[in-house]
Amino acid sequence: AQALIRPYPAEAGIDPGAEIVDPAEGDIAFDELYRAWLKEQLSEEDNNNVISELVLADEAKALKLIREIADFLRRNRDAEPPHHLWSRTVCTDFVEAVRGFQHEISLFYFQEDKTVAACEAFAQMAETIGALDLDGDLNSRTLVEMAVLPRDEACFTQKGAKRELQAKGAWGKAAKEAGHSKRYGEQAFQDCQVHYEACHEGFAAAMESVASELLTRIYAALQDLLEKWRDYKRAAALLDFDDLLYTARDLLAENEDVRRALAQRFQHVLVDEFQDTDPLQIDILWHICGETPEDGNPETLARALRQGALFLVGDPKQAIYRFRGADVQA
C-alpha cells in the first residue's frame, strides 16, 4: 500500500514527507486522546450524554464496551451501525405480551408456582418500562435504564439468556389436586408456555432496538475522538498501517488515471496466505488487477480481472486472522 500511494501524495491527500508511525507509539498517542475525550464526556452534566449515562449505570462494563468500540472504529473506519429507526412500538408490544400472559394464567383457578413467578417477573419489567417516558425524543438515560433492566431468574439464567419454562409435570400435578385430569393441566401449561415465549420474544425485540439505538449514539459520540485522532496524525505528518490501506483503496477507487498507471506498473501480482486477506485488501487487489466495469457496477468483485494479472495461494483451513477482519469466504 505504501508503494502505491508514495508516488501520488497530492492525489492521495497525504503529506509527501509523512512517516509511518510505530504501532506501539500510535497506541500510546491514541490512548492519551481517548482518555482526554472520555474525561470531557464524563464532565458533562446532561442526562442525554450516552457515554456518561452508561458509565453511571455500570462503570466497569461501560468503560470496557466504549473502549472496545473506539478501538474497533479506529481500525475499521468504514464501519457504521446498522440502520434502524427507534420506535416505542417494540416496548408497547412487550407490555401487551405480558398482559396476555397474565390474562391466560387468570383463566385457571389452579396454578403452578414457577409459571406464576415468571409471569410476575415479566409484569414487573413491563411496569418499569411502562413508567418510562418513551414519547418524543428519547433521552439516553431512559435508554440505559431499559438496557440494564434486572433480569429475574424466574425468566432468565444468570448469564441473561432465556430460561426454559419446565413446568409441564407440575401443571399436571396441580390439575389433579384440583380435581381435573393430568392432561388438562398439561394443556394449561402449553397455553401458558405460548404466552411465556411471546413475552421473551417481545422483550428480546425491545432490547435489540434499545441496543441498536445505544450503539448509534455511542458511534456518534466517538466521531469527535476519531476526528481528533485524524487531526493529530495530520499535524504530525504521520500515517499508521490502516491509513496506508484505506488511502491506497481510496486512491485507486477515486482516480482512474492513477489506477491505470498503477495497474500498468504492477502487471502481475502474487498473494500468498490469501485466506487471511480482509475485504479492504481484496478491494485494493481487484482495483489493481481488474478493469473498471462498463456498466459502472461499484461492487469490487464485479471487476473482470486481466488475464494472468492475479495469482492467489491460500488454504481456508489455515485461516487465523478472522479477529482482524479476514474473510475466509473470499
mmCIF file of C-alpha atoms in Angstrom:
data_model
loop_
_atom_site.group_PDB
_atom_site.id
_atom_site.type_symbol
_atom_site.label_atom_id
_atom_site.label_comp_id
_atom_site.label_asym_id
_atom_site.label_seq_id
_atom_site.Cartn_x
_atom_site.Cartn_y
_atom_site.Cartn_z
ATOM 1 C CA ALA A 1 0.000 0.000 0.000
ATOM 2 C CA GLN A 2 2.865 2.366 0.779
ATOM 3 C CA ALA A 3 4.351 1.688 -2.662
ATOM 4 C CA LEU A 4 1.003 2.537 -4.257
ATOM 5 C CA ILE A 5 0.472 5.923 -2.611
ATOM 6 C CA ARG A 6 4.026 7.294 -2.293
ATOM 7 C CA PRO A 7 4.258 8.449 -5.946
ATOM 8 C CA TYR A 8 0.920 10.259 -5.696
ATOM 9 C CA PRO A 9 0.849 12.288 -2.453
ATOM 10 C CA ALA A 10 -1.309 15.070 -3.898
ATOM 11 C CA GLU A 11 -3.877 12.691 -5.347
ATOM 12 C CA ALA A 12 -3.848 10.639 -2.145
ATOM 13 C CA GLY A 13 -4.155 13.719 0.072
ATOM 14 C CA ILE A 14 -1.119 12.923 2.220
ATOM 15 C CA ASP A 15 1.964 14.867 3.303
ATOM 16 C CA PRO A 16 4.811 13.956 0.917
ATOM 17 C CA GLY A 17 7.110 13.678 3.931
ATOM 18 C CA ALA A 18 4.711 11.655 6.058
ATOM 19 C CA GLU A 19 6.281 8.887 8.094
ATOM 20 C CA ILE A 20 4.848 5.595 9.260
ATOM 21 C CA VAL A 21 4.086 5.754 12.960
ATOM 22 C CA ASP A 22 5.381 2.939 15.123
ATOM 23 C CA PRO A 23 2.329 0.844 16.154
ATOM 24 C CA ALA A 24 3.243 0.997 19.864
ATOM 25 C CA GLU A 25 3.730 4.765 19.738
ATOM 26 C CA GLY A 26 0.456 5.111 17.834
ATOM 27 C CA ASP A 27 -1.373 3.150 20.523
ATOM 28 C CA ILE A 28 0.060 5.399 23.223
ATOM 29 C CA ALA A 29 -0.951 8.567 21.364
ATOM 30 C CA PHE A 30 -4.465 7.266 20.728
ATOM 31 C CA ASP A 31 -4.795 6.238 24.367
ATOM 32 C CA GLU A 32 -3.920 9.776 25.517
ATOM 33 C CA LEU A 33 -6.501 11.285 23.164
ATOM 34 C CA TYR A 34 -9.070 8.731 24.298
ATOM 35 C CA ARG A 35 -8.563 9.496 27.986
ATOM 36 C CA ALA A 36 -8.884 13.238 27.380
ATOM 37 C CA TRP A 37 -12.042 12.705 25.306
ATOM 38 C CA LEU A 38 -13.544 10.428 27.964
ATOM 39 C CA LYS A 39 -12.843 12.996 30.674
ATOM 40 C CA GLU A 40 -14.715 15.607 28.638
ATOM 41 C CA GLN A 41 -17.675 13.278 28.176
ATOM 42 C CA LEU A 42 -17.903 12.424 31.883
ATOM 43 C CA SER A 43 -17.689 16.063 32.927
ATOM 44 C CA GLU A 44 -20.907 16.959 31.109
ATOM 45 C CA GLU A 45 -23.995 17.324 33.284
ATOM 46 C CA ASP A 46 -26.520 16.120 30.739
ATOM 47 C CA ASN A 47 -28.791 13.098 31.063
ATOM 48 C CA ASN A 48 -28.741 12.801 27.266
ATOM 49 C CA ASN A 49 -24.998 12.089 27.130
ATOM 50 C CA VAL A 50 -24.892 8.397 26.340
ATOM 51 C CA ILE A 51 -21.280 7.939 27.477
ATOM 52 C CA SER A 52 -21.757 9.371 30.962
ATOM 53 C CA GLU A 53 -25.094 7.593 31.422
ATOM 54 C CA LEU A 54 -23.585 4.211 30.543
ATOM 55 C CA VAL A 55 -20.702 4.753 32.964
ATOM 56 C CA LEU A 56 -23.080 5.792 35.741
ATOM 57 C CA ALA A 57 -25.137 2.645 35.216
ATOM 58 C CA ASP A 58 -22.219 0.179 35.237
ATOM 59 C CA GLU A 59 -18.769 1.720 35.288
ATOM 60 C CA ALA A 60 -16.621 -1.351 34.599
ATOM 61 C CA LYS A 61 -18.745 -2.811 31.788
ATOM 62 C CA ALA A 62 -19.371 0.575 30.193
ATOM 63 C CA LEU A 63 -15.719 1.617 30.108
ATOM 64 C CA LYS A 64 -14.765 -1.738 28.595
ATOM 65 C CA LEU A 65 -17.515 -1.524 25.973
ATOM 66 C CA ILE A 66 -16.798 2.075 24.959
ATOM 67 C CA ARG A 67 -13.073 1.411 24.603
ATOM 68 C CA GLU A 68 -13.698 -1.712 22.513
ATOM 69 C CA ILE A 69 -15.931 0.261 20.136
ATOM 70 C CA ALA A 70 -13.389 3.098 19.944
ATOM 71 C CA ASP A 71 -10.565 0.699 19.071
ATOM 72 C CA PHE A 72 -12.739 -1.073 16.515
ATOM 73 C CA LEU A 73 -13.731 2.174 14.773
ATOM 74 C CA ARG A 74 -10.127 3.354 14.788
ATOM 75 C CA ARG A 75 -9.153 0.335 12.681
ATOM 76 C CA ASN A 76 -12.399 -0.022 10.714
ATOM 77 C CA ARG A 77 -13.189 3.482 9.566
ATOM 78 C CA ASP A 78 -15.833 2.355 7.066
ATOM 79 C CA ALA A 79 -17.854 0.665 9.806
ATOM 80 C CA GLU A 80 -21.256 2.097 10.679
ATOM 81 C CA PRO A 81 -24.011 0.874 12.999
ATOM 82 C CA PRO A 82 -26.905 -0.888 11.252
ATOM 83 C CA HIS A 83 -29.610 1.441 10.041
ATOM 84 C CA HIS A 84 -32.634 1.409 12.284
ATOM 85 C CA LEU A 85 -35.435 3.657 13.393
ATOM 86 C CA TRP A 86 -36.257 3.733 17.097
ATOM 87 C CA SER A 87 -39.917 3.131 17.854
ATOM 88 C CA ARG A 88 -41.709 2.812 21.160
ATOM 89 C CA THR A 89 -43.879 0.145 19.500
ATOM 90 C CA VAL A 90 -41.416 -2.610 20.425
ATOM 91 C CA CYS A 91 -41.858 -1.692 24.088
ATOM 92 C CA THR A 92 -45.638 -1.493 23.939
ATOM 93 C CA ASP A 93 -45.682 -4.862 22.140
ATOM 94 C CA PHE A 94 -43.773 -6.384 25.065
ATOM 95 C CA VAL A 95 -46.162 -4.847 27.572
ATOM 96 C CA GLU A 96 -49.118 -6.270 25.621
ATOM 97 C CA ALA A 97 -47.487 -9.713 25.542
ATOM 98 C CA VAL A 98 -47.148 -9.615 29.328
ATOM 99 C CA ARG A 99 -50.801 -8.658 29.714
ATOM 100 C CA GLY A 100 -51.729 -11.629 27.556
ATOM 101 C CA PHE A 101 -49.664 -13.893 29.823
ATOM 102 C CA GLN A 102 -51.384 -12.506 32.915
ATOM 103 C CA HIS A 103 -54.817 -12.997 31.378
ATOM 104 C CA GLU A 104 -54.043 -16.605 30.401
ATOM 105 C CA ILE A 105 -52.970 -17.544 33.918
ATOM 106 C CA SER A 106 -56.036 -15.869 35.412
ATOM 107 C CA LEU A 107 -58.243 -18.289 33.485
ATOM 108 C CA PHE A 108 -57.181 -21.159 35.756
ATOM 109 C CA TYR A 109 -58.142 -21.343 39.438
ATOM 110 C CA PHE A 110 -55.288 -23.827 39.928
ATOM 111 C CA GLN A 111 -51.801 -22.584 39.126
ATOM 112 C CA GLU A 112 -48.154 -23.621 39.091
ATOM 113 C CA ASP A 113 -45.566 -21.696 41.135
ATOM 114 C CA LYS A 114 -42.768 -21.421 38.531
ATOM 115 C CA THR A 115 -45.119 -20.139 35.846
ATOM 116 C CA VAL A 116 -46.708 -17.645 38.211
ATOM 117 C CA ALA A 117 -43.264 -16.404 39.305
ATOM 118 C CA ALA A 118 -42.219 -15.958 35.671
ATOM 119 C CA CYS A 119 -45.411 -14.039 34.886
ATOM 120 C CA GLU A 120 -44.931 -11.784 37.912
ATOM 121 C CA ALA A 121 -41.298 -11.135 36.916
ATOM 122 C CA PHE A 122 -42.325 -10.124 33.405
ATOM 123 C CA ALA A 123 -45.110 -7.994 34.856
ATOM 124 C CA GLN A 124 -42.587 -6.106 36.989
ATOM 125 C CA MET A 125 -40.385 -5.476 33.939
ATOM 126 C CA ALA A 126 -43.380 -4.318 31.905
ATOM 127 C CA GLU A 127 -44.435 -1.975 34.704
ATOM 128 C CA THR A 128 -40.939 -0.457 34.826
ATOM 129 C CA ILE A 129 -40.825 0.059 31.059
ATOM 130 C CA GLY A 130 -44.387 1.380 31.026
ATOM 131 C CA ALA A 131 -43.472 4.034 33.590
ATOM 132 C CA LEU A 132 -40.680 5.444 31.403
ATOM 133 C CA ASP A 133 -41.230 8.408 29.118
ATOM 134 C CA LEU A 134 -40.900 6.821 25.687
ATOM 135 C CA ASP A 135 -42.630 9.575 23.722
ATOM 136 C CA GLY A 136 -40.860 12.287 21.747
ATOM 137 C CA ASP A 137 -37.058 12.459 21.746
ATOM 138 C CA LEU A 138 -35.909 9.572 23.908
ATOM 139 C CA ASN A 139 -33.048 10.635 26.175
ATOM 140 C CA SER A 140 -30.039 8.434 26.798
ATOM 141 C CA ARG A 141 -30.763 7.967 30.488
ATOM 142 C CA THR A 142 -34.069 6.277 29.671
ATOM 143 C CA LEU A 143 -32.372 4.056 27.087
ATOM 144 C CA VAL A 144 -29.733 2.980 29.588
ATOM 145 C CA GLU A 145 -32.380 2.313 32.244
ATOM 146 C CA MET A 146 -34.058 -0.092 29.840
ATOM 147 C CA ALA A 147 -30.768 -1.725 28.861
ATOM 148 C CA VAL A 148 -29.831 -2.520 32.466
ATOM 149 C CA LEU A 149 -33.319 -3.643 33.491
ATOM 150 C CA PRO A 150 -32.827 -6.514 36.002
ATOM 151 C CA ARG A 151 -33.434 -9.993 34.576
ATOM 152 C CA ASP A 152 -35.270 -12.096 37.156
ATOM 153 C CA GLU A 153 -34.029 -15.675 37.499
ATOM 154 C CA ALA A 154 -37.610 -16.874 37.105
ATOM 155 C CA CYS A 155 -37.295 -15.976 33.416
ATOM 156 C CA PHE A 156 -33.546 -15.689 32.741
ATOM 157 C CA THR A 157 -30.372 -17.606 33.502
ATOM 158 C CA GLN A 158 -27.541 -15.979 35.446
ATOM 159 C CA LYS A 159 -25.939 -15.024 32.111
ATOM 160 C CA GLY A 160 -29.119 -13.320 30.955
ATOM 161 C CA ALA A 161 -30.246 -15.986 28.487
ATOM 162 C CA LYS A 162 -33.824 -17.211 28.272
ATOM 163 C CA ARG A 163 -34.705 -19.763 30.913
ATOM 164 C CA GLU A 164 -36.802 -22.622 29.583
ATOM 165 C CA LEU A 165 -40.150 -22.984 31.310
ATOM 166 C CA GLN A 166 -40.036 -26.589 32.502
ATOM 167 C CA ALA A 167 -43.290 -26.962 34.409
ATOM 168 C CA LYS A 168 -45.384 -29.404 32.410
ATOM 169 C CA GLY A 169 -45.382 -32.064 35.137
ATOM 170 C CA ALA A 170 -46.081 -29.529 37.855
ATOM 171 C CA TRP A 171 -49.125 -28.227 35.956
ATOM 172 C CA GLY A 172 -50.432 -31.777 35.580
ATOM 173 C CA LYS A 173 -49.990 -32.371 39.294
ATOM 174 C CA ALA A 174 -51.739 -29.104 40.171
ATOM 175 C CA ALA A 175 -54.645 -30.025 37.912
ATOM 176 C CA LYS A 176 -55.084 -33.440 39.552
ATOM 177 C CA GLU A 177 -55.048 -31.872 43.015
ATOM 178 C CA ALA A 178 -57.811 -29.532 41.853
ATOM 179 C CA GLY A 179 -59.926 -32.429 40.606
ATOM 180 C CA HIS A 180 -59.019 -32.264 36.931
ATOM 181 C CA SER A 181 -57.139 -34.678 34.712
ATOM 182 C CA LYS A 182 -53.403 -34.566 34.315
ATOM 183 C CA ARG A 183 -53.900 -33.975 30.606
ATOM 184 C CA TYR A 184 -55.972 -30.875 31.347
ATOM 185 C CA GLY A 185 -53.128 -29.467 33.436
ATOM 186 C CA GLU A 186 -50.576 -30.216 30.712
ATOM 187 C CA GLN A 187 -52.751 -28.395 28.199
ATOM 188 C CA ALA A 188 -52.899 -25.421 30.567
ATOM 189 C CA PHE A 189 -49.106 -25.476 30.681
ATOM 190 C CA GLN A 190 -48.866 -25.455 26.893
ATOM 191 C CA ASP A 191 -51.244 -22.499 26.681
ATOM 192 C CA CYS A 192 -49.188 -20.566 29.247
ATOM 193 C CA GLN A 193 -45.936 -21.524 27.551
ATOM 194 C CA VAL A 194 -47.086 -19.861 24.330
ATOM 195 C CA HIS A 195 -47.508 -16.589 26.224
ATOM 196 C CA TYR A 196 -44.219 -17.098 28.089
ATOM 197 C CA GLU A 197 -42.408 -17.437 24.758
ATOM 198 C CA ALA A 198 -44.221 -14.373 23.400
ATOM 199 C CA CYS A 199 -43.000 -12.345 26.379
ATOM 200 C CA HIS A 200 -39.418 -13.419 25.740
ATOM 201 C CA GLU A 201 -39.711 -12.599 22.049
ATOM 202 C CA GLY A 202 -41.204 -9.209 22.827
ATOM 203 C CA PHE A 203 -38.529 -8.417 25.384
ATOM 204 C CA ALA A 204 -35.742 -9.532 23.033
ATOM 205 C CA ALA A 205 -37.120 -7.293 20.275
ATOM 206 C CA ALA A 206 -37.300 -4.354 22.670
ATOM 207 C CA MET A 207 -33.739 -4.894 23.893
ATOM 208 C CA GLU A 208 -32.462 -5.265 20.322
ATOM 209 C CA SER A 209 -33.982 -1.899 19.472
ATOM 210 C CA VAL A 210 -32.539 -0.345 22.635
ATOM 211 C CA ALA A 211 -29.089 -1.790 21.903
ATOM 212 C CA SER A 212 -29.169 -0.523 18.312
ATOM 213 C CA GLU A 213 -30.112 2.965 19.452
ATOM 214 C CA LEU A 214 -27.387 2.961 22.110
ATOM 215 C CA LEU A 215 -24.791 1.776 19.594
ATOM 216 C CA THR A 216 -25.827 4.514 17.166
ATOM 217 C CA ARG A 217 -25.406 7.135 19.891
ATOM 218 C CA ILE A 218 -22.041 5.750 21.041
ATOM 219 C CA TYR A 219 -20.883 5.778 17.410
ATOM 220 C CA ALA A 220 -21.958 9.408 17.027
ATOM 221 C CA ALA A 221 -20.214 10.420 20.267
ATOM 222 C CA LEU A 222 -16.969 8.730 19.183
ATOM 223 C CA GLN A 223 -16.784 10.690 15.925
ATOM 224 C CA ASP A 224 -15.287 13.599 17.844
ATOM 225 C CA LEU A 225 -12.499 11.356 19.181
ATOM 226 C CA LEU A 226 -11.795 9.879 15.753
ATOM 227 C CA GLU A 227 -11.622 13.336 14.212
ATOM 228 C CA LYS A 228 -9.096 14.389 16.868
ATOM 229 C CA TRP A 229 -7.069 11.261 16.078
ATOM 230 C CA ARG A 230 -7.028 12.150 12.369
ATOM 231 C CA ASP A 231 -6.061 15.760 13.161
ATOM 232 C CA TYR A 232 -3.218 14.565 15.393
ATOM 233 C CA LYS A 233 -1.746 12.364 12.661
ATOM 234 C CA ARG A 234 -2.204 15.053 10.015
ATOM 235 C CA ALA A 235 -0.477 17.701 12.159
ATOM 236 C CA ALA A 236 2.429 15.348 12.944
ATOM 237 C CA ALA A 237 2.696 14.114 9.315
ATOM 238 C CA LEU A 238 2.155 10.531 10.417
ATOM 239 C CA LEU A 239 0.439 7.567 8.820
ATOM 240 C CA ASP A 240 -0.481 4.311 10.527
ATOM 241 C CA PHE A 241 -0.932 0.961 8.800
ATOM 242 C CA ASP A 242 -4.666 1.498 8.435
ATOM 243 C CA ASP A 243 -4.041 4.876 6.789
ATOM 244 C CA LEU A 244 -1.883 3.128 4.194
ATOM 245 C CA LEU A 245 -4.582 0.605 3.329
ATOM 246 C CA TYR A 246 -7.531 2.996 3.276
ATOM 247 C CA THR A 247 -5.619 5.703 1.432
ATOM 248 C CA ALA A 248 -4.478 3.195 -1.191
ATOM 249 C CA ARG A 249 -8.032 1.906 -1.617
ATOM 250 C CA ASP A 250 -9.479 5.407 -1.969
ATOM 251 C CA LEU A 251 -6.733 6.482 -4.370
ATOM 252 C CA LEU A 252 -7.468 3.538 -6.671
ATOM 253 C CA ALA A 253 -11.240 3.916 -6.405
ATOM 254 C CA GLU A 254 -11.416 7.679 -6.938
ATOM 255 C CA ASN A 255 -8.703 8.376 -9.521
ATOM 256 C CA GLU A 256 -8.969 6.290 -12.686
ATOM 257 C CA ASP A 257 -5.801 7.722 -14.274
ATOM 258 C CA VAL A 258 -3.764 6.784 -11.213
ATOM 259 C CA ARG A 259 -5.398 3.361 -11.079
ATOM 260 C CA ARG A 260 -4.443 2.655 -14.684
ATOM 261 C CA ALA A 261 -0.882 3.804 -14.104
ATOM 262 C CA LEU A 262 -0.506 1.558 -11.068
ATOM 263 C CA ALA A 263 -2.123 -1.352 -12.903
ATOM 264 C CA GLN A 264 0.499 -0.906 -15.621
ATOM 265 C CA ARG A 265 3.280 -0.776 -13.046
ATOM 266 C CA PHE A 266 2.069 -3.865 -11.172
ATOM 267 C CA GLN A 267 1.038 -6.078 -14.082
ATOM 268 C CA HIS A 268 1.388 -9.365 -12.195
ATOM 269 C CA VAL A 269 0.510 -9.761 -8.511
ATOM 270 C CA LEU A 270 1.145 -12.796 -6.323
ATOM 271 C CA VAL A 271 -0.713 -13.038 -2.999
ATOM 272 C CA ASP A 272 0.340 -15.692 -0.524
ATOM 273 C CA GLU A 273 -1.769 -16.713 2.516
ATOM 274 C CA PHE A 274 -4.866 -15.371 0.786
ATOM 275 C CA GLN A 275 -7.155 -16.967 3.402
ATOM 276 C CA ASP A 276 -6.101 -14.172 5.763
ATOM 277 C CA THR A 277 -6.965 -11.359 3.352
ATOM 278 C CA ASP A 278 -9.606 -8.892 4.504
ATOM 279 C CA PRO A 279 -12.207 -7.122 2.307
ATOM 280 C CA LEU A 280 -10.179 -3.902 2.233
ATOM 281 C CA GLN A 281 -7.114 -5.678 0.854
ATOM 282 C CA ILE A 282 -9.284 -7.543 -1.667
ATOM 283 C CA ASP A 283 -10.661 -4.184 -2.791
ATOM 284 C CA ILE A 284 -7.128 -2.934 -3.463
ATOM 285 C CA LEU A 285 -6.122 -6.095 -5.352
ATOM 286 C CA TRP A 286 -9.182 -6.091 -7.608
ATOM 287 C CA HIS A 287 -8.656 -2.414 -8.466
ATOM 288 C CA ILE A 288 -5.051 -3.054 -9.467
ATOM 289 C CA CYS A 289 -5.677 -6.293 -11.342
ATOM 290 C CA GLY A 290 -9.174 -5.708 -12.682
ATOM 291 C CA GLU A 291 -10.803 -3.447 -15.226
ATOM 292 C CA THR A 292 -13.475 -0.875 -14.485
ATOM 293 C CA PRO A 293 -16.892 -2.399 -15.367
ATOM 294 C CA GLU A 294 -18.502 -0.772 -18.392
ATOM 295 C CA ASP A 295 -21.883 -0.796 -16.665
ATOM 296 C CA GLY A 296 -20.498 1.199 -13.740
ATOM 297 C CA ASN A 297 -21.142 -1.569 -11.201
ATOM 298 C CA PRO A 298 -19.446 -0.337 -7.978
ATOM 299 C CA GLU A 299 -19.041 -3.839 -6.499
ATOM 300 C CA THR A 300 -15.374 -4.750 -6.132
ATOM 301 C CA LEU A 301 -15.700 -8.320 -7.376
ATOM 302 C CA ALA A 302 -17.654 -7.151 -10.427
ATOM 303 C CA ARG A 303 -14.341 -6.035 -11.921
ATOM 304 C CA ALA A 304 -13.110 -8.527 -14.520
ATOM 305 C CA LEU A 305 -9.510 -9.491 -13.799
ATOM 306 C CA ARG A 306 -6.935 -9.082 -16.545
ATOM 307 C CA GLN A 307 -5.651 -12.384 -17.861
ATOM 308 C CA GLY A 308 -2.760 -13.551 -15.700
ATOM 309 C CA ALA A 309 -2.776 -10.426 -13.515
ATOM 310 C CA LEU A 310 -3.539 -12.067 -10.161
ATOM 311 C CA PHE A 311 -2.262 -15.332 -8.686
ATOM 312 C CA LEU A 312 -3.542 -16.446 -5.300
ATOM 313 C CA VAL A 313 -2.255 -19.054 -2.861
ATOM 314 C CA GLY A 314 -4.277 -19.957 0.208
ATOM 315 C CA ASP A 315 -5.711 -22.665 2.433
ATOM 316 C CA PRO A 316 -9.010 -21.971 4.219
ATOM 317 C CA LYS A 317 -8.068 -24.446 6.955
ATOM 318 C CA GLN A 318 -5.156 -22.190 7.929
ATOM 319 C CA ALA A 319 -7.235 -19.031 8.389
ATOM 320 C CA ILE A 320 -6.187 -17.393 11.665
ATOM 321 C CA TYR A 321 -6.926 -13.689 11.247
ATOM 322 C CA ARG A 322 -10.724 -13.592 11.373
ATOM 323 C CA PHE A 323 -10.424 -11.446 14.541
ATOM 324 C CA ARG A 324 -8.620 -8.857 12.394
ATOM 325 C CA GLY A 325 -11.293 -8.773 9.709
ATOM 326 C CA ALA A 326 -10.035 -11.531 7.430
ATOM 327 C CA ASP A 327 -12.855 -13.154 5.466
ATOM 328 C CA VAL A 328 -12.136 -16.778 4.594
ATOM 329 C CA GLN A 329 -15.251 -16.778 2.390
ATOM 330 C CA ALA A 330 -13.314 -14.629 -0.067
#
